[in-house]
CSV table of C-alpha atoms in Angstrom, one decimal:
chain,number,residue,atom,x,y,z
B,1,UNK,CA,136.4,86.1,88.7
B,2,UNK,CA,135.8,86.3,92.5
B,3,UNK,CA,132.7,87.1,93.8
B,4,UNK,CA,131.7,87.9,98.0
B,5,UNK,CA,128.2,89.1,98.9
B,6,UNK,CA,128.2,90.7,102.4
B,7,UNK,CA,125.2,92.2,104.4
B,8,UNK,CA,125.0,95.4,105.5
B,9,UNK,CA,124.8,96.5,109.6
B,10,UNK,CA,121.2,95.4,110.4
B,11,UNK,CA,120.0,98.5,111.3
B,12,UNK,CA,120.6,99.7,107.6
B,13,UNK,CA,118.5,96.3,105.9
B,14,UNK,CA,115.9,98.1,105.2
B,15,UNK,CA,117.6,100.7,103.2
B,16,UNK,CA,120.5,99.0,102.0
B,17,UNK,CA,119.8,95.3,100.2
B,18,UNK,CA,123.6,94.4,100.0
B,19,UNK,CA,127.2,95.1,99.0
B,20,UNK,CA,128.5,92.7,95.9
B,21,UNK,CA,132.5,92.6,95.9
B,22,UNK,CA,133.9,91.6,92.7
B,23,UNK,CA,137.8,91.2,91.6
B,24,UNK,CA,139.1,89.3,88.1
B,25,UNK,CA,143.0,89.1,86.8
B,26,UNK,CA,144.4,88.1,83.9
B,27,UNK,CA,144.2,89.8,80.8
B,28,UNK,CA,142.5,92.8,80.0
B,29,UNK,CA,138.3,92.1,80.6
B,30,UNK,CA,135.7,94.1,79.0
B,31,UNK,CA,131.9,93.7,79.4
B,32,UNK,CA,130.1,94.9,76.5
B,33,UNK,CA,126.4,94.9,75.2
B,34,UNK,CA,125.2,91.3,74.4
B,35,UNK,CA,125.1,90.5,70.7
B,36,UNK,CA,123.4,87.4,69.0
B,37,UNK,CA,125.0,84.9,71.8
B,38,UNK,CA,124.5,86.4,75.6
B,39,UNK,CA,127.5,85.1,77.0
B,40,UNK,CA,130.2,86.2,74.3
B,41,UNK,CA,131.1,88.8,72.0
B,42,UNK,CA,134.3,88.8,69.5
B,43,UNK,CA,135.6,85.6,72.9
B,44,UNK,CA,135.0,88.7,75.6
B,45,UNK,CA,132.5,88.0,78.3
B,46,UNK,CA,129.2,90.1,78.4
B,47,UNK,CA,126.6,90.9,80.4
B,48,UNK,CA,123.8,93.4,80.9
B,49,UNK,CA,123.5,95.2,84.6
B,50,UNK,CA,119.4,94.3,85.2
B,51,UNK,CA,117.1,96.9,86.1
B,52,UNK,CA,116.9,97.6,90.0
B,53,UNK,CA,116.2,100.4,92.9
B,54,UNK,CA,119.3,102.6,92.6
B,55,UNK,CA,123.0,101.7,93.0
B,56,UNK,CA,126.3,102.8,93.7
B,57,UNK,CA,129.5,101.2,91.4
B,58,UNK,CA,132.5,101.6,93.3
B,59,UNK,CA,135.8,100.8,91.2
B,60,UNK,CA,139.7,100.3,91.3
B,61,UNK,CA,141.8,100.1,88.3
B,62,UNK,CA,139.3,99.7,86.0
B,63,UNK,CA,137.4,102.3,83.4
B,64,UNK,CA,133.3,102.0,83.5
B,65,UNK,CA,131.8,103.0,80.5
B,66,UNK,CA,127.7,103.5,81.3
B,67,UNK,CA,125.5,105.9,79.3
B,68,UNK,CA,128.2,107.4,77.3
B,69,UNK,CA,129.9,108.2,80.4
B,70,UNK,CA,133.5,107.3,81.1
B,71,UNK,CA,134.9,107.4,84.7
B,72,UNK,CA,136.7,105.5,87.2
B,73,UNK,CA,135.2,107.2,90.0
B,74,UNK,CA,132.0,106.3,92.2
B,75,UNK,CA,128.6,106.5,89.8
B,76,UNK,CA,125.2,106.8,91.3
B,77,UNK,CA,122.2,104.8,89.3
B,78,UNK,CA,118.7,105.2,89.5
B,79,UNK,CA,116.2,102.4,88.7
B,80,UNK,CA,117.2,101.8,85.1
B,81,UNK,CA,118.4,99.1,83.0
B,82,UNK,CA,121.2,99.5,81.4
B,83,UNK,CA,124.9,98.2,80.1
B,84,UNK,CA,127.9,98.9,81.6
B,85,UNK,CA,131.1,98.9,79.8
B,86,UNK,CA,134.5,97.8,81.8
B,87,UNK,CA,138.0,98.5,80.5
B,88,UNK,CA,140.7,97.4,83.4
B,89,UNK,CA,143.5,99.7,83.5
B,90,UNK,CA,146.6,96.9,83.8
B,91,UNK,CA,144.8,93.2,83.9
B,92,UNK,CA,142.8,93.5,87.1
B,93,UNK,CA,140.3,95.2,88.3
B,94,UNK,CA,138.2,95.2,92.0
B,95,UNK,CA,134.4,96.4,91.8
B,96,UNK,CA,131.8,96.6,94.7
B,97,UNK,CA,128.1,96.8,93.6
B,98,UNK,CA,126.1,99.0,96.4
B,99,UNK,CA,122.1,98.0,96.0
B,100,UNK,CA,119.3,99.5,97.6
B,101,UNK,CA,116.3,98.5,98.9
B,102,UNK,CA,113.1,100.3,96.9
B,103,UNK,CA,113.0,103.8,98.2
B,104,UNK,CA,116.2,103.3,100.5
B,105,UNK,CA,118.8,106.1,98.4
B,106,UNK,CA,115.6,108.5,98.9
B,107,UNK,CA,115.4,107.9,102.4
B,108,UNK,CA,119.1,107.6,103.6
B,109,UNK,CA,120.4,110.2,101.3
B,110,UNK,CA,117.6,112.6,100.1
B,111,UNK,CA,118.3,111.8,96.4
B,112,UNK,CA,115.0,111.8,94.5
B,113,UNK,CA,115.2,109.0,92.0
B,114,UNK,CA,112.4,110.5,90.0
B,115,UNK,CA,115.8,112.8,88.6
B,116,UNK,CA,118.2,110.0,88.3
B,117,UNK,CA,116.0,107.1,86.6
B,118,UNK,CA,117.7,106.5,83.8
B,119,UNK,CA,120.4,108.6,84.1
B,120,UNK,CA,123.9,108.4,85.4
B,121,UNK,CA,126.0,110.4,88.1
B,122,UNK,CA,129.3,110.3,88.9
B,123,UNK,CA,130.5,111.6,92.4
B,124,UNK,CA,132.4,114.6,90.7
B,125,UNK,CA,128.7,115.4,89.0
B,126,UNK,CA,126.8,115.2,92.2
B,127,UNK,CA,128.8,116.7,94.7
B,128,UNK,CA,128.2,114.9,97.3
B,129,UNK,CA,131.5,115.6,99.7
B,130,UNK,CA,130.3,112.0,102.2
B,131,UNK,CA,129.9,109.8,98.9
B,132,UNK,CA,133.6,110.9,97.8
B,133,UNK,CA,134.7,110.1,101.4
B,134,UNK,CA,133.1,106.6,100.4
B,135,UNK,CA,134.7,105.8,97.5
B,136,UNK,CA,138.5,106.8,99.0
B,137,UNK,CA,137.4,103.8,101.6
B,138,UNK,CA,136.7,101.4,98.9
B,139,UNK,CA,140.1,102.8,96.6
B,140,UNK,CA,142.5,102.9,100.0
B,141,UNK,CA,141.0,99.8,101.7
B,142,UNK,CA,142.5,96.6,100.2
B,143,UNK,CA,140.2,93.7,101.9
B,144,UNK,CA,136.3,94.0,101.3
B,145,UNK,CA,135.8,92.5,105.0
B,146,UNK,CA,137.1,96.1,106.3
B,147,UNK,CA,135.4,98.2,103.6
B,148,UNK,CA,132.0,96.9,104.5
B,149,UNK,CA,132.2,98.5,108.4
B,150,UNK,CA,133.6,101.5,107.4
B,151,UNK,CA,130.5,102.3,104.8
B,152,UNK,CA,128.5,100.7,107.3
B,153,UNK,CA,129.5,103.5,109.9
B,154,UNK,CA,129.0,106.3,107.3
B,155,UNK,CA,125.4,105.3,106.0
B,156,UNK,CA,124.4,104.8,110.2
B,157,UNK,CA,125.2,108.2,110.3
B,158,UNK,CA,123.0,108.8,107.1
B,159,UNK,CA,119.9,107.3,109.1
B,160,UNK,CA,116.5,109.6,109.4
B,161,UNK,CA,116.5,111.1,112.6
B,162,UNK,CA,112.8,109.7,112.8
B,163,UNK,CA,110.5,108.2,111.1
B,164,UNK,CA,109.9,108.9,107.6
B,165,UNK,CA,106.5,108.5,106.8
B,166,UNK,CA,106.6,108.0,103.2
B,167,UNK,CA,109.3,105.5,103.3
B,168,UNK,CA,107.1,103.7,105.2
B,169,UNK,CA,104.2,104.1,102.7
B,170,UNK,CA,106.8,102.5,100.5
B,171,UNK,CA,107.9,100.1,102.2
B,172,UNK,CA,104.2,98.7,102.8
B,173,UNK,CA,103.2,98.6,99.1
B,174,UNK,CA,106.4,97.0,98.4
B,175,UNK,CA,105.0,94.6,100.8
B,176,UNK,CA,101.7,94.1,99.0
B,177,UNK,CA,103.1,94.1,95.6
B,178,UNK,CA,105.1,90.4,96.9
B,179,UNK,CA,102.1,89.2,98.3
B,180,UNK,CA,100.1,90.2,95.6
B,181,UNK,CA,102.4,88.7,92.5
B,182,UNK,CA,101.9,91.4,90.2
B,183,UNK,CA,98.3,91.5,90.4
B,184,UNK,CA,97.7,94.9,92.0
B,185,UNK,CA,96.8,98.4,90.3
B,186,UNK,CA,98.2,101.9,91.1
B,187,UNK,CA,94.6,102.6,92.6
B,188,UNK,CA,95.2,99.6,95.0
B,189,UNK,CA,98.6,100.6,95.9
B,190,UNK,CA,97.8,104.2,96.5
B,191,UNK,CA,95.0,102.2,98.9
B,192,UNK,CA,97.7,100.7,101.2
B,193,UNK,CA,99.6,104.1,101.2
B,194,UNK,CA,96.5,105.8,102.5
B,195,UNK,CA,97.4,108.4,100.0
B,196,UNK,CA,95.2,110.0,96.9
B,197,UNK,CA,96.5,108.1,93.9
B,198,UNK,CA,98.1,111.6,92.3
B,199,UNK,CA,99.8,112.0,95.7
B,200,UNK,CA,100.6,108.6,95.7
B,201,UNK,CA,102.5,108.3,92.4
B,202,UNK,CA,104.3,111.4,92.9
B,203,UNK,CA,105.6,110.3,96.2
B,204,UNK,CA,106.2,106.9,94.5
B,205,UNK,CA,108.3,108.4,91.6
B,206,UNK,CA,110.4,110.6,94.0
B,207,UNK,CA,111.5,107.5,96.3
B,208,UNK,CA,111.6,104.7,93.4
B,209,UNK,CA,111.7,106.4,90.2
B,210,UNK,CA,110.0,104.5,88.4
B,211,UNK,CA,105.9,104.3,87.3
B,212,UNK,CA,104.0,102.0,90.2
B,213,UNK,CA,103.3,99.5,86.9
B,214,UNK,CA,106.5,99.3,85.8
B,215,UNK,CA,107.6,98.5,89.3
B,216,UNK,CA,105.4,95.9,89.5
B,217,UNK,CA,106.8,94.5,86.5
B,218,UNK,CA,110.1,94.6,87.8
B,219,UNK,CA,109.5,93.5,91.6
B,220,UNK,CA,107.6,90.0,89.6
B,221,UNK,CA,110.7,89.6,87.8
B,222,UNK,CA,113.4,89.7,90.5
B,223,UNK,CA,111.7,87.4,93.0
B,224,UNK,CA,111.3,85.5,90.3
B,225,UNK,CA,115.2,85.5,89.8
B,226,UNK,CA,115.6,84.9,93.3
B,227,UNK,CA,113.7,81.7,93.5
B,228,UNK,CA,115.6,80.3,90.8
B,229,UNK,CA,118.6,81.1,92.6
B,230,UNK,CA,117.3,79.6,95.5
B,231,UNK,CA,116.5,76.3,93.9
B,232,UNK,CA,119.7,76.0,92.5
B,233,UNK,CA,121.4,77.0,96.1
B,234,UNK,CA,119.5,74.0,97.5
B,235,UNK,CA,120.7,71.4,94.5
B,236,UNK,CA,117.0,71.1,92.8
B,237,UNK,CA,116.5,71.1,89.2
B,238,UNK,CA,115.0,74.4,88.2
B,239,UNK,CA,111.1,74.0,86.9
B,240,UNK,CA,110.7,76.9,84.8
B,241,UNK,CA,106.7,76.5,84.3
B,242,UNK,CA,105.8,75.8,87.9
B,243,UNK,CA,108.5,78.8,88.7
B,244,UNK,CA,106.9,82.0,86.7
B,245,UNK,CA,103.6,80.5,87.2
B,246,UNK,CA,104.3,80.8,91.1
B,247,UNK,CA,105.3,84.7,90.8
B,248,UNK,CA,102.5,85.5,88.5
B,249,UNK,CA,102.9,85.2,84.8
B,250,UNK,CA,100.6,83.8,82.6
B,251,UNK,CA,102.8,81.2,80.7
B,252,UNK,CA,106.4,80.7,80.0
B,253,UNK,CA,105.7,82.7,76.7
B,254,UNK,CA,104.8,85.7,79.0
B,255,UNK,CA,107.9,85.1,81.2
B,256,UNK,CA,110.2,85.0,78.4
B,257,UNK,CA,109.4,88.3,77.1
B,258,UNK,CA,109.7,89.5,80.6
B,259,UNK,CA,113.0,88.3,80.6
B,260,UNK,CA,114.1,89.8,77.2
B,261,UNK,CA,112.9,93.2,77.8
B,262,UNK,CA,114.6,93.3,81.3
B,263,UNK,CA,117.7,91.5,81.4
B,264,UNK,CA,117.8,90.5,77.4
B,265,UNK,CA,118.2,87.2,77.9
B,266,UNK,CA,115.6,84.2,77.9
B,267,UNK,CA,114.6,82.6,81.6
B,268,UNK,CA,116.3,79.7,80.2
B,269,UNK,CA,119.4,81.7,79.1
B,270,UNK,CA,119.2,83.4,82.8
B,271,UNK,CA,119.2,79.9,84.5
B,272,UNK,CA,122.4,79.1,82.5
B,273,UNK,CA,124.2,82.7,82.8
B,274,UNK,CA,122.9,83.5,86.3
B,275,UNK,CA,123.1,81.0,88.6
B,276,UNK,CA,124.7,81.1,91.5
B,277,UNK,CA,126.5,84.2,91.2
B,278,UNK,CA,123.5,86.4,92.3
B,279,UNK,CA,120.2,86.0,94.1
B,280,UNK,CA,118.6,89.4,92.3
B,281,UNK,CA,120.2,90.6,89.8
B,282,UNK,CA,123.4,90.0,87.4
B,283,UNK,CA,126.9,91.3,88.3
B,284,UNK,CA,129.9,90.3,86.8
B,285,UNK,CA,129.8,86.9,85.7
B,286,UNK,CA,132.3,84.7,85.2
């Protein structure tokens, strides 16, 4: 299993968090729901997609199963955890993970995540005649270092002509949600907005999809994720304690239902499963 994290054009960062290019051969690979051990089922590898801000799943020769759905074609997730199933068509299959920034589908493409939280679209269900142009680049482009520039030039088109004001908003409590770790209410975050807080959560559910305290939840647990990556990256031994202590839970007890409920698997488990393929979230791993 080879994996390649590239960065999008800086001018898209703030909407876009990253592309994560993914190819496997051999015999036929399918990721199903973990069972009672998170790395195998009946010898198959296995392993939930985490909860995050909205995605795109770009494929080639391979079936995705997700939600009951069964496509090869571009899907569209909304922040949602869920478990994608993948069936390669002939013993190889090439996949490309697009992840956005909190808010940044909303503000590059108009989709309101409020709709597509836990759901799935594929390309053929939303219609969408620039996102079907996208995935012909990724199915007719064979090396991911020229399929990067060429979605890079679509989603600059994509950009808001000016500002977007409630992106913004976001943007700035995303900002005080990290320097907060976790400990900040709705009422607080609505504060930083300067927005009412029934204004504040609708706007918040449109361009994130997800409740403000669930959010929070979920914003604790990937930097949380990322630090252990970034420990590991650096060659130090991982100190779970002093790690979820630093991003805000209570006690390793606290974290490790954290962990269960959003990537079903321990922090432990994570450490062993996760590291270094991803700095966020898991994809893929080998």
């Amino acid at each position: 299993m080879q994996h390649q994290i590239i960065q999008p054009a800086e001018a898209l960062r703030p909407y876009i968090y990253r592309y994560v290019f993914v190819r496997a051969e051999g015999s036929t690979d399918t990721m199903t729901p973990p069972a009672n051990n998170p790395r195998f089922v009946n010898g198959k590898h296995v392993q939930p997609l985490l909860p995050n801000y909205g995605s795109f799943i770009f494929l080639r020769n391979a079936i995705v199963e997700v939600a009951g759905k069964q496509t090869s074609e571009l899907i569209l997730l909304g922040a949602n955890q869920t478990t994608m199933g993948l069936t390669t068509v002939s013993g190889w299959f090439e996949g490309m993970m697009m992840d956005f920034q909190p808010g940044g589908m909303h503000a590059l493409l108009g989709i309101n995540l409020q709709l597509l939280a836990g759901n799935v679209l594929t390309i053929s269900e939303y219609k969408d005649e620039g996102l079907k142009y996208c995935d012909r680049i990724f199915k007719t482009t064979s090396r991911s270092e020229d399929i990067a520039p060429l979605l890079d030039a679509f989603f600059l088109g994509r950009l808001p002509k000016s500002e977007d004001i409630n992106y913004s908003r976001i943007c700035r409590v995303v900002a005080a949600c990290d320097q907060a770790k976790g400990a900040i209410s709705a009422a607080e975050m609505a504060s930083v907005a300067c927005l009412g807080e029934r204004q504040f959560l609708r706007v918040f559910r449109q361009y994130v999809g997800i409740a403000p305290k669930l959010f929070i939840r979920l914003r604790r647990f990937h930097r949380t994720i990322q630090d252990m990556q970034q420990q590991a990256a650096q060659g130090k031994t991982i100190d779970l304690l002093a790690t979820v202590l630093r991003h805000g839970y209570y006690d390793l007890s606290h974290a490790a239902l954290e962990f269960q409920q959003m990537g079903c698997v321990s922090p432990g488990q994570f450490r062993m499963l996760g590291i270094p393929l991803s700095d966020d979230f898991s994809v893929f791993f080998a």
